[in-house]
Every structure is written in C-alpha cells, then in structure tokens.
Amino acid sequence: MPVLPRRGTVTTDVGGVPIGSGHPVVVQSMTNTDTADVAATVRQVAALARAGSELVRVTVNNEDAARAVPGIVEELDRLGTPVPVIGDFHYNGHLLLARHPACARALAKYRINPGNVGGKRRDENFRAIIDIALAHDKPVRIGVNWGSLDQDLLTAMMDENALRAEPLDARDVTMEAMVESALRSAALAEAAGMPHERILLSAKVSGVQDLVDVYRALAARCDYPLHLGLTEAGLGSKGIIASTAGLALLLQEGIGDTIRVSLTPAPDGDRTEEVQVAQQILQSLGLRSFTPQVTSCPGCGRTTSTFFQAMAQDIQVYLREQMPVWRVERPGVEELRVAVMGCVVNGPGESKHAHIGISLPGTFEEPKAPVYVDGKLHVTLRGDAIVPEFLAILEGYVASHYAPGEQASG
C-alpha cells in the first residue's frame, strides 16, 4: 500500500513509547474501573494491553485513586505487562500530584484539561502540575475538550467576534477558542520550563466535521504530536462509524500521532473493543498492521448457506486469539491475508490475491472447496472437516513462512 505522508512533529517519549511523526501512530485506551479498586483496574489494564493498547489512561480523581496508582503499576510489572499508565486529571490534579509523590512518579504521563484546572487560579494550578511533571521528568498532554472549554477564554473571544464587521459563526469561534486554549497552555507550560518535545496536544469534540476542522487548524499552527479522538463517540455501530469517519479523514491527511476510540460499552461489555477498532482503522488505512486480515464476501442469493459466514467468523476469532503469542514468536504474521469466500463468482480470484484462501461452494455448486496458497491451487477440500483441515493448512503456512525471530518471507 502507498505510504501516507505524515505531518512533521517532534517526538515525545511516554514511558518508552515514542510518539510523533517519526514513529508509527500509537493506539491507546482508557479504563472505566474505579481506579481505587487495584485488582479490577489491573485486570482491565492488562486486558487492554494484551489486546494491543500501547498506552492506558486511568482516572485519578480523588485521594484513594492517587494512592492506588503505584500499586497498579507495580502489579502490572509483576504480571509482565509493563504498559505505560497515564493519569487523567481534572479540577484537583495539582493537589493530588503534590500530596501523592509516589503516584506522580509511577505515572508515565499526566493529562491536563486547561478548561477545568481551576477558576481564577487556573494558571497557578496549571503551573503547579507542570512543576511536578518537571520534577519527575514526565511529559504532559494538554487536552482541550469542548464540553469543558475555558469559559473565560471563550467569552472573551465571542465578545471580540461580536465587534467584527462580519462576525464569524459561533461554532467557528468555539473551534478557534479550542485551538487557542491548547496553544496558550502549551506556551505557558514551556514558559514554566517544560521542554517543547515533552508536550502533546488534543482538542476533543463529539462531531465528525468539528473534529476534522479543529485538528486541521491545530495541526497547521504547531509541531506538537497530536492525540486524536472523537469524544463521547457513542454506543455500538454509531460510535464505531463516527470515530472511523473522523479519524480516517485526519489520518489520511497525515494528522494524528496517537489515537483513542472512545466507545460507550454495553453493560458489562468488553472494553477491549475500542482497541480493536482503533487498530482496524490504522490497518485499513495501511498505516500499521496488527493482526492477519480476513477477506470474506457479504453473501447473496448464491450463498443461501451460512456455512461460509460461520467459517469466516471462526477463523477471525482463531487469528485474534493466536496474536498475543504470534506477536512475539511469529514476527510479520500481522501482514498475513486470508480469504474465506462463499461462491465461485469472486471466490477463486479473491483467494488467489490472499496469502491463503478458500472458495466454498455456493448454492447448487459442486460440493468442493479449493484452497489457494500464494496464488496457486494447493488442495481441494470436501466433506464435514473443511474448517479444521483449513485451519491446519493455515497453521502450517504460519509455521513455514513466519519463523521465530524472522520476518515474513512471502
């Protein structure tokens, strides 16, 4: 796939994970546990990390949460899951970090919201967090959110806009206020001694077009690495589609250095879904590879049997379950392409384009399933054991083409 150009940025190191245009776009996520519950938070952070989240953010909103952070990081290290943990601070971050130096040391980065760091003492509180970050050599993300935008700044900019001969739309002023808040806060951080390359910025909104506009404006005015995300994206398909639409447009333009997909999970839902969606966005754009991709047809009147659907799902689940091991033992396997097709129309062609593919018989077709390996007919399967036989061929292909410690050969 063609290499997409990236907007040039400095590089920020977050707990050993480099973020910036000189490095792959980083996937991150956030827990929804009570951070004070060490066991539950460790379980979720570990699950997110196993799913591929390279950074995990936790809420640090009270004394108990701050006290719990060092234990969370220690337990993750003990479990062999040393993913960088980021602290999310609102309102009282300056107090919690000062009162709990062990928390300040354990975190890999601090997220600061300049819109709620503290009323009339906003600059003073902001400076206090920066001072603590400097003392512990931690980077910061200045995260502006339109749901908690600095109201003093917004009011002043609205007043200025009202005096213009041709006032801008209120929405445009709000977008500009978000950009201005992020850049002013970054300048304040640098004035306090924070190195330029230790700052990341974000400007979160919940509308796709707003997201695109605010990040285009922010990207044009700085070279800080940018964290992308559609805040409050929503439930299910709405959240997935809206996040994909917004992030894909920006990433295609080279904007964005780390991303999070902020999905509302179903009750007791799997939090790792947001990691899988973020990875799939990057992989679909050709920016990174995380797991083998399965091409499968949508089905039509030629495929009245649901067998190929079940097989495609079984193979997708199998590949994802293998990746925690394969990621370490079979480098390059994430580039593998698998095709599971349902009839003769596109089945053989798509199977030949994949590394390994199978064309199942459609309605009224001869009950046979040719398997293609690297574009050539390998074997024709028949009978009730097609799925295990195909998985055995797949396992053999991985073993022969992705040897431990070597890159893929085909």
mmCIF file of C-alpha atoms in Angstrom:
data_model
loop_
_atom_site.group_PDB
_atom_site.id
_atom_site.type_symbol
_atom_site.label_atom_id
_atom_site.label_comp_id
_atom_site.label_asym_id
_atom_site.label_seq_id
_atom_site.Cartn_x
_atom_site.Cartn_y
_atom_site.Cartn_z
ATOM 1 C CA MET A 1 0.000 0.000 0.000
ATOM 2 C CA PRO A 2 1.202 3.573 -0.625
ATOM 3 C CA VAL A 3 2.853 5.297 2.302
ATOM 4 C CA LEU A 4 0.723 8.182 3.560
ATOM 5 C CA PRO A 5 2.659 11.381 4.328
ATOM 6 C CA ARG A 6 2.720 12.442 7.981
ATOM 7 C CA ARG A 7 2.618 15.972 9.329
ATOM 8 C CA GLY A 8 6.024 16.693 10.815
ATOM 9 C CA THR A 9 6.239 16.732 14.622
ATOM 10 C CA VAL A 10 8.753 16.477 17.409
ATOM 11 C CA THR A 11 8.919 13.141 19.235
ATOM 12 C CA THR A 12 7.565 12.722 22.760
ATOM 13 C CA ASP A 13 8.623 9.720 24.818
ATOM 14 C CA VAL A 14 5.851 8.338 27.031
ATOM 15 C CA GLY A 15 7.170 5.601 29.272
ATOM 16 C CA GLY A 16 9.394 4.270 26.497
ATOM 17 C CA VAL A 17 6.759 4.609 23.751
ATOM 18 C CA PRO A 18 7.803 7.238 21.198
ATOM 19 C CA ILE A 19 5.000 9.399 19.806
ATOM 20 C CA GLY A 20 5.408 11.632 16.781
ATOM 21 C CA SER A 21 5.653 11.655 13.002
ATOM 22 C CA GLY A 22 8.912 9.727 13.028
ATOM 23 C CA HIS A 23 7.154 6.739 14.579
ATOM 24 C CA PRO A 24 4.015 4.623 13.957
ATOM 25 C CA VAL A 25 0.683 6.003 15.143
ATOM 26 C CA VAL A 26 0.189 4.746 18.712
ATOM 27 C CA VAL A 27 -3.022 3.099 19.942
ATOM 28 C CA GLN A 28 -4.199 3.942 23.433
ATOM 29 C CA SER A 29 -7.261 3.335 25.581
ATOM 30 C CA MET A 30 -8.735 4.179 28.982
ATOM 31 C CA THR A 31 -10.103 2.137 31.853
ATOM 32 C CA ASN A 32 -13.625 2.544 33.219
ATOM 33 C CA THR A 33 -12.983 0.873 36.567
ATOM 34 C CA ASP A 34 -12.800 2.639 39.896
ATOM 35 C CA THR A 35 -9.049 3.307 39.986
ATOM 36 C CA ALA A 36 -9.073 2.828 43.764
ATOM 37 C CA ASP A 37 -10.003 -0.814 43.090
ATOM 38 C CA VAL A 38 -6.496 -2.018 42.346
ATOM 39 C CA ALA A 39 -7.412 -5.582 41.370
ATOM 40 C CA ALA A 40 -10.174 -4.579 38.947
ATOM 41 C CA THR A 41 -8.075 -1.836 37.391
ATOM 42 C CA VAL A 42 -5.066 -4.110 36.942
ATOM 43 C CA ARG A 43 -7.269 -6.717 35.246
ATOM 44 C CA GLN A 44 -8.654 -4.198 32.818
ATOM 45 C CA VAL A 45 -5.346 -2.500 32.071
ATOM 46 C CA ALA A 46 -3.772 -5.909 31.422
ATOM 47 C CA ALA A 47 -6.652 -6.912 29.141
ATOM 48 C CA LEU A 48 -6.347 -3.666 27.181
ATOM 49 C CA ALA A 49 -2.593 -4.130 26.878
ATOM 50 C CA ARG A 50 -2.985 -7.728 25.679
ATOM 51 C CA ALA A 51 -5.456 -6.502 23.074
ATOM 52 C CA GLY A 52 -2.774 -4.132 21.784
ATOM 53 C CA SER A 53 -3.222 -0.868 23.666
ATOM 54 C CA GLU A 54 0.255 0.642 23.865
ATOM 55 C CA LEU A 55 -0.741 3.241 26.466
ATOM 56 C CA VAL A 56 -3.558 3.027 29.018
ATOM 57 C CA ARG A 57 -5.077 6.008 30.828
ATOM 58 C CA VAL A 58 -6.699 5.810 34.261
ATOM 59 C CA THR A 59 -8.826 8.320 36.133
ATOM 60 C CA VAL A 60 -7.082 9.946 39.090
ATOM 61 C CA ASN A 61 -9.900 11.917 40.668
ATOM 62 C CA ASN A 62 -9.501 11.514 44.420
ATOM 63 C CA GLU A 63 -7.113 10.568 47.212
ATOM 64 C CA ASP A 64 -7.926 6.848 47.050
ATOM 65 C CA ALA A 65 -7.282 6.730 43.301
ATOM 66 C CA ALA A 66 -3.970 8.558 43.692
ATOM 67 C CA ARG A 67 -2.907 6.190 46.468
ATOM 68 C CA ALA A 68 -3.803 3.183 44.292
ATOM 69 C CA VAL A 69 -1.747 4.148 41.230
ATOM 70 C CA PRO A 70 1.684 2.945 42.455
ATOM 71 C CA GLY A 71 0.226 -0.437 43.395
ATOM 72 C CA ILE A 72 -1.430 -0.754 39.981
ATOM 73 C CA VAL A 73 1.826 -0.069 38.158
ATOM 74 C CA GLU A 74 3.776 -2.440 40.438
ATOM 75 C CA GLU A 75 1.271 -5.263 39.913
ATOM 76 C CA LEU A 76 1.334 -4.780 36.129
ATOM 77 C CA ASP A 77 5.113 -5.065 36.200
ATOM 78 C CA ARG A 78 4.861 -8.197 38.334
ATOM 79 C CA LEU A 79 2.459 -9.725 35.802
ATOM 80 C CA GLY A 80 4.842 -8.960 32.948
ATOM 81 C CA THR A 81 2.527 -6.289 31.490
ATOM 82 C CA PRO A 82 4.521 -3.083 31.945
ATOM 83 C CA VAL A 83 2.304 -0.881 29.776
ATOM 84 C CA PRO A 84 2.758 2.875 30.427
ATOM 85 C CA VAL A 85 -0.075 4.160 32.628
ATOM 86 C CA ILE A 86 -1.293 7.739 32.128
ATOM 87 C CA GLY A 87 -3.070 9.788 34.782
ATOM 88 C CA ASP A 88 -6.212 11.677 33.785
ATOM 89 C CA PHE A 89 -6.613 14.798 35.956
ATOM 90 C CA HIS A 90 -9.490 17.272 36.256
ATOM 91 C CA TYR A 91 -10.120 20.010 38.834
ATOM 92 C CA ASN A 92 -7.747 18.754 41.557
ATOM 93 C CA GLY A 93 -4.751 17.291 39.758
ATOM 94 C CA HIS A 94 -2.369 19.863 41.219
ATOM 95 C CA LEU A 95 -3.403 18.823 44.730
ATOM 96 C CA LEU A 96 -3.352 15.068 44.182
ATOM 97 C CA LEU A 97 0.032 15.043 42.494
ATOM 98 C CA ALA A 98 1.541 17.202 45.232
ATOM 99 C CA ARG A 99 0.082 15.073 48.040
ATOM 100 C CA HIS A 100 0.985 11.752 46.436
ATOM 101 C CA PRO A 101 4.503 11.859 45.016
ATOM 102 C CA ALA A 102 4.513 8.078 44.587
ATOM 103 C CA CYS A 103 1.590 8.481 42.178
ATOM 104 C CA ALA A 104 3.420 11.275 40.352
ATOM 105 C CA ARG A 105 6.460 9.008 39.950
ATOM 106 C CA ALA A 106 4.526 5.923 38.847
ATOM 107 C CA LEU A 107 2.575 7.572 36.035
ATOM 108 C CA ALA A 108 4.135 7.779 32.581
ATOM 109 C CA LYS A 109 2.313 10.979 31.592
ATOM 110 C CA TYR A 110 -0.157 13.487 33.011
ATOM 111 C CA ARG A 111 -3.244 14.569 31.096
ATOM 112 C CA ILE A 112 -4.240 18.162 31.981
ATOM 113 C CA ASN A 113 -7.530 19.768 30.947
ATOM 114 C CA PRO A 114 -6.891 23.543 30.831
ATOM 115 C CA GLY A 115 -10.638 24.179 30.958
ATOM 116 C CA ASN A 116 -11.083 22.877 34.488
ATOM 117 C CA VAL A 117 -7.689 23.159 36.161
ATOM 118 C CA GLY A 118 -9.108 25.847 38.422
ATOM 119 C CA GLY A 119 -11.139 29.096 38.008
ATOM 120 C CA LYS A 120 -9.313 32.280 38.938
ATOM 121 C CA ARG A 121 -6.204 30.316 39.947
ATOM 122 C CA ARG A 122 -6.112 28.442 36.650
ATOM 123 C CA ASP A 123 -2.595 29.485 35.640
ATOM 124 C CA GLU A 124 -1.251 28.898 39.140
ATOM 125 C CA ASN A 125 -2.729 25.390 39.335
ATOM 126 C CA PHE A 126 -1.612 24.589 35.810
ATOM 127 C CA ARG A 127 1.913 25.729 36.657
ATOM 128 C CA ALA A 128 1.878 23.520 39.769
ATOM 129 C CA ILE A 129 1.205 20.428 37.653
ATOM 130 C CA ILE A 130 3.927 21.409 35.195
ATOM 131 C CA ASP A 131 6.385 21.867 38.055
ATOM 132 C CA ILE A 132 5.596 18.373 39.354
ATOM 133 C CA ALA A 133 5.919 16.924 35.838
ATOM 134 C CA LEU A 134 9.338 18.559 35.534
ATOM 135 C CA ALA A 135 10.424 17.276 38.937
ATOM 136 C CA HIS A 136 9.567 13.711 37.901
ATOM 137 C CA ASP A 137 10.606 14.053 34.235
ATOM 138 C CA LYS A 138 7.113 13.322 32.901
ATOM 139 C CA PRO A 139 5.554 14.529 29.639
ATOM 140 C CA VAL A 140 2.091 16.104 29.604
ATOM 141 C CA ARG A 141 -0.891 16.027 27.306
ATOM 142 C CA ILE A 142 -2.804 19.273 27.265
ATOM 143 C CA GLY A 143 -6.259 18.008 26.433
ATOM 144 C CA VAL A 144 -8.863 20.589 25.489
ATOM 145 C CA ASN A 145 -12.451 19.357 25.363
ATOM 146 C CA TRP A 146 -15.350 21.393 24.064
ATOM 147 C CA GLY A 147 -17.526 20.089 26.881
ATOM 148 C CA SER A 148 -15.224 21.745 29.414
ATOM 149 C CA LEU A 149 -13.720 24.595 27.415
ATOM 150 C CA ASP A 150 -12.236 27.556 29.299
ATOM 151 C CA GLN A 151 -15.330 29.757 29.567
ATOM 152 C CA ASP A 152 -13.373 32.957 30.250
ATOM 153 C CA LEU A 153 -11.417 32.496 27.039
ATOM 154 C CA LEU A 154 -14.499 31.560 25.045
ATOM 155 C CA THR A 155 -16.455 34.567 26.362
ATOM 156 C CA ALA A 156 -13.618 36.958 25.525
ATOM 157 C CA MET A 157 -13.325 35.570 22.002
ATOM 158 C CA MET A 158 -17.088 35.716 21.491
ATOM 159 C CA ASP A 159 -17.056 39.368 22.610
ATOM 160 C CA GLU A 160 -14.232 40.157 20.185
ATOM 161 C CA ASN A 161 -16.077 38.396 17.408
ATOM 162 C CA ALA A 162 -19.247 40.424 18.065
ATOM 163 C CA LEU A 163 -17.294 43.612 17.353
ATOM 164 C CA ARG A 164 -16.171 42.461 13.915
ATOM 165 C CA ALA A 165 -17.675 43.989 10.815
ATOM 166 C CA GLU A 166 -18.532 40.458 9.685
ATOM 167 C CA PRO A 167 -18.770 38.234 12.770
ATOM 168 C CA LEU A 168 -17.940 34.576 12.449
ATOM 169 C CA ASP A 169 -20.424 31.840 13.241
ATOM 170 C CA ALA A 170 -20.437 30.922 16.948
ATOM 171 C CA ARG A 171 -19.363 27.397 16.049
ATOM 172 C CA ASP A 172 -16.263 28.719 14.263
ATOM 173 C CA VAL A 173 -15.371 30.901 17.242
ATOM 174 C CA THR A 174 -15.676 27.873 19.523
ATOM 175 C CA MET A 175 -13.337 25.849 17.309
ATOM 176 C CA GLU A 176 -10.820 28.700 17.315
ATOM 177 C CA ALA A 177 -11.126 29.008 21.103
ATOM 178 C CA MET A 178 -10.214 25.322 21.448
ATOM 179 C CA VAL A 179 -7.115 25.782 19.327
ATOM 180 C CA GLU A 180 -6.186 28.936 21.210
ATOM 181 C CA SER A 181 -6.663 27.240 24.591
ATOM 182 C CA ALA A 182 -4.358 24.371 23.606
ATOM 183 C CA LEU A 183 -1.642 26.628 22.183
ATOM 184 C CA ARG A 184 -1.765 29.150 25.038
ATOM 185 C CA SER A 185 -1.494 26.354 27.578
ATOM 186 C CA ALA A 186 1.431 24.814 25.714
ATOM 187 C CA ALA A 187 3.173 28.196 25.673
ATOM 188 C CA LEU A 188 2.526 28.553 29.421
ATOM 189 C CA ALA A 189 3.989 25.087 30.012
ATOM 190 C CA GLU A 190 7.109 25.952 28.037
ATOM 191 C CA ALA A 191 7.459 29.250 29.882
ATOM 192 C CA ALA A 192 7.453 27.201 33.103
ATOM 193 C CA GLY A 193 10.342 25.118 31.800
ATOM 194 C CA MET A 194 8.617 22.170 30.102
ATOM 195 C CA PRO A 195 10.682 21.139 27.051
ATOM 196 C CA HIS A 196 8.894 21.577 23.736
ATOM 197 C CA GLU A 197 9.252 17.878 22.931
ATOM 198 C CA ARG A 198 7.579 16.808 26.199
ATOM 199 C CA ILE A 199 4.170 18.219 25.243
ATOM 200 C CA LEU A 200 1.294 16.594 23.356
ATOM 201 C CA LEU A 201 -1.961 18.298 22.449
ATOM 202 C CA SER A 202 -5.538 17.223 21.840
ATOM 203 C CA ALA A 203 -8.799 19.009 21.052
ATOM 204 C CA LYS A 204 -11.718 16.644 21.598
ATOM 205 C CA VAL A 205 -15.202 17.206 20.181
ATOM 206 C CA SER A 206 -18.100 14.840 19.516
ATOM 207 C CA GLY A 207 -18.972 15.813 15.936
ATOM 208 C CA VAL A 208 -17.059 14.422 12.961
ATOM 209 C CA GLN A 209 -16.867 17.643 10.927
ATOM 210 C CA ASP A 210 -15.967 19.615 14.058
ATOM 211 C CA LEU A 211 -13.194 17.122 14.790
ATOM 212 C CA VAL A 212 -11.737 17.462 11.301
ATOM 213 C CA ASP A 213 -11.866 21.253 11.348
ATOM 214 C CA VAL A 214 -10.359 21.757 14.797
ATOM 215 C CA TYR A 215 -7.485 19.341 14.197
ATOM 216 C CA ARG A 216 -6.695 20.779 10.778
ATOM 217 C CA ALA A 217 -6.435 24.196 12.412
ATOM 218 C CA LEU A 218 -4.365 22.919 15.321
ATOM 219 C CA ALA A 219 -2.034 20.911 13.074
ATOM 220 C CA ALA A 220 -1.337 23.961 10.914
ATOM 221 C CA ARG A 221 -0.159 26.025 13.877
ATOM 222 C CA CYS A 222 2.238 23.764 15.775
ATOM 223 C CA ASP A 223 4.534 20.768 15.560
ATOM 224 C CA TYR A 224 3.487 19.086 18.807
ATOM 225 C CA PRO A 225 2.357 15.455 18.465
ATOM 226 C CA LEU A 226 -1.430 15.278 18.381
ATOM 227 C CA HIS A 227 -3.697 12.822 20.172
ATOM 228 C CA LEU A 228 -6.826 12.135 18.094
ATOM 229 C CA GLY A 229 -10.172 11.007 19.327
ATOM 230 C CA LEU A 230 -13.858 11.690 18.915
ATOM 231 C CA THR A 231 -15.024 12.238 22.476
ATOM 232 C CA GLU A 232 -18.290 10.655 23.582
ATOM 233 C CA ALA A 233 -18.444 8.789 20.270
ATOM 234 C CA GLY A 234 -21.410 6.708 21.424
ATOM 235 C CA LEU A 235 -22.646 3.134 21.519
ATOM 236 C CA GLY A 236 -22.122 0.323 19.078
ATOM 237 C CA SER A 237 -22.137 0.977 15.353
ATOM 238 C CA LYS A 238 -22.751 4.712 15.827
ATOM 239 C CA GLY A 239 -19.605 5.121 17.896
ATOM 240 C CA ILE A 240 -17.521 2.896 15.636
ATOM 241 C CA ILE A 241 -18.644 4.562 12.409
ATOM 242 C CA ALA A 242 -18.385 8.130 13.703
ATOM 243 C CA SER A 243 -14.909 7.521 15.125
ATOM 244 C CA THR A 244 -13.760 5.816 11.947
ATOM 245 C CA ALA A 245 -15.094 8.620 9.749
ATOM 246 C CA GLY A 246 -13.386 11.375 11.718
ATOM 247 C CA LEU A 247 -10.094 9.668 12.443
ATOM 248 C CA ALA A 248 -9.701 8.250 8.940
ATOM 249 C CA LEU A 249 -10.108 11.659 7.312
ATOM 250 C CA LEU A 250 -7.414 13.176 9.520
ATOM 251 C CA LEU A 251 -5.028 10.241 9.377
ATOM 252 C CA GLN A 252 -5.320 10.219 5.585
ATOM 253 C CA GLU A 253 -4.060 13.812 5.675
ATOM 254 C CA GLY A 254 -1.126 12.837 7.895
ATOM 255 C CA ILE A 255 -2.636 14.382 11.030
ATOM 256 C CA GLY A 256 -2.512 12.357 14.237
ATOM 257 C CA ASP A 257 0.233 10.609 16.175
ATOM 258 C CA THR A 258 -1.729 8.646 18.774
ATOM 259 C CA ILE A 259 -5.418 7.705 18.741
ATOM 260 C CA ARG A 260 -8.168 6.501 21.011
ATOM 261 C CA VAL A 261 -11.634 5.307 20.004
ATOM 262 C CA SER A 262 -13.945 6.384 22.848
ATOM 263 C CA LEU A 263 -16.774 3.859 22.619
ATOM 264 C CA THR A 264 -19.556 3.626 25.166
ATOM 265 C CA PRO A 265 -19.504 -0.071 26.114
ATOM 266 C CA ALA A 266 -22.648 -2.100 26.552
ATOM 267 C CA PRO A 267 -23.358 -3.005 30.195
ATOM 268 C CA ASP A 268 -20.643 -5.474 31.201
ATOM 269 C CA GLY A 269 -19.289 -5.100 27.664
ATOM 270 C CA ASP A 270 -15.751 -5.786 26.537
ATOM 271 C CA ARG A 271 -13.617 -2.659 26.949
ATOM 272 C CA THR A 272 -11.037 -4.027 24.520
ATOM 273 C CA GLU A 273 -13.415 -3.378 21.618
ATOM 274 C CA GLU A 274 -12.155 0.195 21.415
ATOM 275 C CA VAL A 275 -8.601 -1.097 20.965
ATOM 276 C CA GLN A 276 -9.657 -3.456 18.182
ATOM 277 C CA VAL A 277 -11.496 -0.659 16.374
ATOM 278 C CA ALA A 278 -8.520 1.708 16.645
ATOM 279 C CA GLN A 279 -6.214 -0.977 15.289
ATOM 280 C CA GLN A 280 -8.568 -1.760 12.431
ATOM 281 C CA ILE A 281 -8.763 1.904 11.430
ATOM 282 C CA LEU A 282 -4.968 2.079 11.186
ATOM 283 C CA GLN A 283 -4.708 -1.275 9.444
ATOM 284 C CA SER A 284 -7.449 -0.471 6.935
ATOM 285 C CA LEU A 285 -5.612 2.744 6.029
ATOM 286 C CA GLY A 286 -2.362 0.837 5.587
ATOM 287 C CA LEU A 287 -0.664 2.774 8.394
ATOM 288 C CA ARG A 288 0.086 -0.208 10.637
ATOM 289 C CA SER A 289 -0.516 -3.944 10.782
ATOM 290 C CA PHE A 290 -1.737 -5.610 13.957
ATOM 291 C CA THR A 291 -3.414 -8.884 13.066
ATOM 292 C CA PRO A 292 -3.951 -11.036 9.953
ATOM 293 C CA GLN A 293 -6.847 -9.754 7.877
ATOM 294 C CA VAL A 294 -9.721 -11.945 6.722
ATOM 295 C CA THR A 295 -11.425 -11.053 3.445
ATOM 296 C CA SER A 296 -14.918 -12.517 3.227
ATOM 297 C CA CYS A 297 -17.872 -11.873 0.968
ATOM 298 C CA PRO A 298 -21.159 -10.392 2.231
ATOM 299 C CA GLY A 299 -23.241 -13.201 0.780
ATOM 300 C CA CYS A 300 -26.029 -13.089 -1.793
ATOM 301 C CA GLY A 301 -28.613 -15.388 -3.383
ATOM 302 C CA ARG A 302 -25.786 -17.672 -4.452
ATOM 303 C CA THR A 303 -24.825 -18.291 -0.810
ATOM 304 C CA THR A 304 -28.017 -19.324 0.952
ATOM 305 C CA SER A 305 -25.985 -21.482 3.354
ATOM 306 C CA THR A 306 -24.474 -19.667 6.325
ATOM 307 C CA PHE A 307 -21.507 -22.013 6.449
ATOM 308 C CA PHE A 308 -19.032 -19.546 4.955
ATOM 309 C CA GLN A 309 -20.160 -16.870 7.431
ATOM 310 C CA ALA A 310 -19.545 -19.153 10.390
ATOM 311 C CA MET A 311 -16.211 -20.230 8.952
ATOM 312 C CA ALA A 312 -15.068 -16.639 8.404
ATOM 313 C CA GLN A 313 -16.017 -15.801 11.977
ATOM 314 C CA ASP A 314 -14.266 -18.883 13.376
ATOM 315 C CA ILE A 315 -11.082 -18.025 11.506
ATOM 316 C CA GLN A 316 -11.182 -14.376 12.579
ATOM 317 C CA VAL A 317 -11.589 -15.406 16.229
ATOM 318 C CA TYR A 318 -8.828 -18.005 15.882
ATOM 319 C CA LEU A 319 -6.389 -15.471 14.422
ATOM 320 C CA ARG A 320 -7.118 -12.879 17.096
ATOM 321 C CA GLU A 321 -6.700 -15.455 19.866
ATOM 322 C CA GLN A 322 -3.330 -16.510 18.461
ATOM 323 C CA MET A 323 -1.936 -12.991 18.140
ATOM 324 C CA PRO A 324 -0.699 -12.496 21.742
ATOM 325 C CA VAL A 325 1.659 -15.433 21.141
ATOM 326 C CA TRP A 326 2.294 -14.893 17.433
ATOM 327 C CA ARG A 327 3.098 -11.211 18.011
ATOM 328 C CA VAL A 328 6.170 -12.361 19.945
ATOM 329 C CA GLU A 329 7.008 -15.659 18.289
ATOM 330 C CA ARG A 330 5.970 -15.065 14.667
ATOM 331 C CA PRO A 331 7.010 -11.531 13.677
ATOM 332 C CA GLY A 332 5.498 -10.431 10.394
ATOM 333 C CA VAL A 333 2.401 -12.632 10.726
ATOM 334 C CA GLU A 334 0.282 -9.499 11.183
ATOM 335 C CA GLU A 335 0.729 -8.959 7.417
ATOM 336 C CA LEU A 336 -0.948 -12.272 6.608
ATOM 337 C CA ARG A 337 -4.045 -12.071 4.381
ATOM 338 C CA VAL A 338 -6.696 -14.782 4.496
ATOM 339 C CA ALA A 339 -9.769 -15.093 2.254
ATOM 340 C CA VAL A 340 -12.944 -17.036 3.032
ATOM 341 C CA MET A 341 -15.306 -16.770 0.079
ATOM 342 C CA GLY A 342 -18.791 -18.154 -0.471
ATOM 343 C CA CYS A 343 -19.144 -18.991 -4.148
ATOM 344 C CA VAL A 344 -17.407 -19.339 -7.498
ATOM 345 C CA VAL A 345 -18.038 -15.761 -8.727
ATOM 346 C CA ASN A 346 -15.254 -13.989 -6.793
ATOM 347 C CA GLY A 347 -14.087 -16.868 -4.615
ATOM 348 C CA PRO A 348 -11.137 -18.175 -6.631
ATOM 349 C CA GLY A 349 -9.953 -14.682 -7.600
ATOM 350 C CA GLU A 350 -10.032 -13.283 -4.067
ATOM 351 C CA SER A 351 -8.435 -16.457 -2.725
ATOM 352 C CA LYS A 352 -5.556 -16.085 -5.179
ATOM 353 C CA HIS A 353 -4.976 -12.483 -4.050
ATOM 354 C CA ALA A 354 -4.645 -13.614 -0.429
ATOM 355 C CA HIS A 355 -1.712 -15.495 1.073
ATOM 356 C CA ILE A 356 -4.088 -18.338 1.794
ATOM 357 C CA GLY A 357 -7.726 -18.542 0.755
ATOM 358 C CA ILE A 358 -10.644 -20.897 0.369
ATOM 359 C CA SER A 359 -13.570 -20.715 -2.051
ATOM 360 C CA LEU A 360 -16.562 -22.515 -0.584
ATOM 361 C CA PRO A 361 -19.325 -23.871 -2.806
ATOM 362 C CA GLY A 362 -22.351 -21.684 -3.333
ATOM 363 C CA THR A 363 -25.932 -22.877 -3.749
ATOM 364 C CA PHE A 364 -26.186 -25.604 -6.420
ATOM 365 C CA GLU A 365 -22.401 -25.595 -6.950
ATOM 366 C CA GLU A 366 -20.352 -28.785 -6.811
ATOM 367 C CA PRO A 367 -19.606 -29.547 -3.106
ATOM 368 C CA LYS A 368 -15.885 -28.831 -3.161
ATOM 369 C CA ALA A 369 -13.712 -26.082 -1.722
ATOM 370 C CA PRO A 370 -10.427 -25.264 -3.488
ATOM 371 C CA VAL A 371 -7.706 -23.814 -1.236
ATOM 372 C CA TYR A 372 -5.136 -21.445 -2.730
ATOM 373 C CA VAL A 373 -1.737 -20.756 -1.208
ATOM 374 C CA ASP A 374 0.266 -17.812 -2.506
ATOM 375 C CA GLY A 375 -1.939 -17.618 -5.581
ATOM 376 C CA LYS A 376 -1.750 -21.279 -6.560
ATOM 377 C CA LEU A 377 -4.215 -24.125 -6.067
ATOM 378 C CA HIS A 378 -2.947 -26.103 -3.087
ATOM 379 C CA VAL A 379 -5.678 -28.657 -2.393
ATOM 380 C CA THR A 380 -9.411 -29.146 -2.803
ATOM 381 C CA LEU A 381 -11.315 -29.919 0.390
ATOM 382 C CA ARG A 382 -14.564 -31.859 0.666
ATOM 383 C CA GLY A 383 -16.761 -33.209 3.441
ATOM 384 C CA ASP A 384 -17.554 -32.159 7.003
ATOM 385 C CA ALA A 385 -13.991 -31.447 8.159
ATOM 386 C CA ILE A 386 -13.309 -28.427 5.949
ATOM 387 C CA VAL A 387 -12.819 -25.980 8.840
ATOM 388 C CA PRO A 388 -10.259 -27.996 10.867
ATOM 389 C CA GLU A 389 -8.477 -29.030 7.662
ATOM 390 C CA PHE A 390 -8.236 -25.407 6.510
ATOM 391 C CA LEU A 391 -7.009 -24.299 9.948
ATOM 392 C CA ALA A 392 -4.326 -26.998 9.786
ATOM 393 C CA ILE A 393 -3.184 -25.610 6.410
ATOM 394 C CA LEU A 394 -3.227 -22.110 7.891
ATOM 395 C CA GLU A 395 -1.167 -23.199 10.902
ATOM 396 C CA GLY A 396 1.322 -24.896 8.595
ATOM 397 C CA TYR A 397 1.617 -21.754 6.497
ATOM 398 C CA VAL A 398 2.321 -19.600 9.539
ATOM 399 C CA ALA A 399 4.901 -22.095 10.812
ATOM 400 C CA SER A 400 6.727 -22.238 7.478
ATOM 401 C CA HIS A 401 6.536 -18.559 6.479
ATOM 402 C CA TYR A 402 6.900 -16.726 9.807
ATOM 403 C CA ALA A 403 9.731 -18.433 11.614
ATOM 404 C CA PRO A 404 10.580 -17.230 15.139
ATOM 405 C CA GLY A 405 12.743 -14.145 15.021
ATOM 406 C CA GLU A 406 12.416 -13.702 11.269
ATOM 407 C CA GLN A 407 10.249 -11.510 9.073
ATOM 408 C CA ALA A 408 7.709 -12.968 6.681
ATOM 409 C CA SER A 409 9.134 -14.457 3.504
ATOM 410 C CA GLY A 410 6.015 -14.446 1.409
#
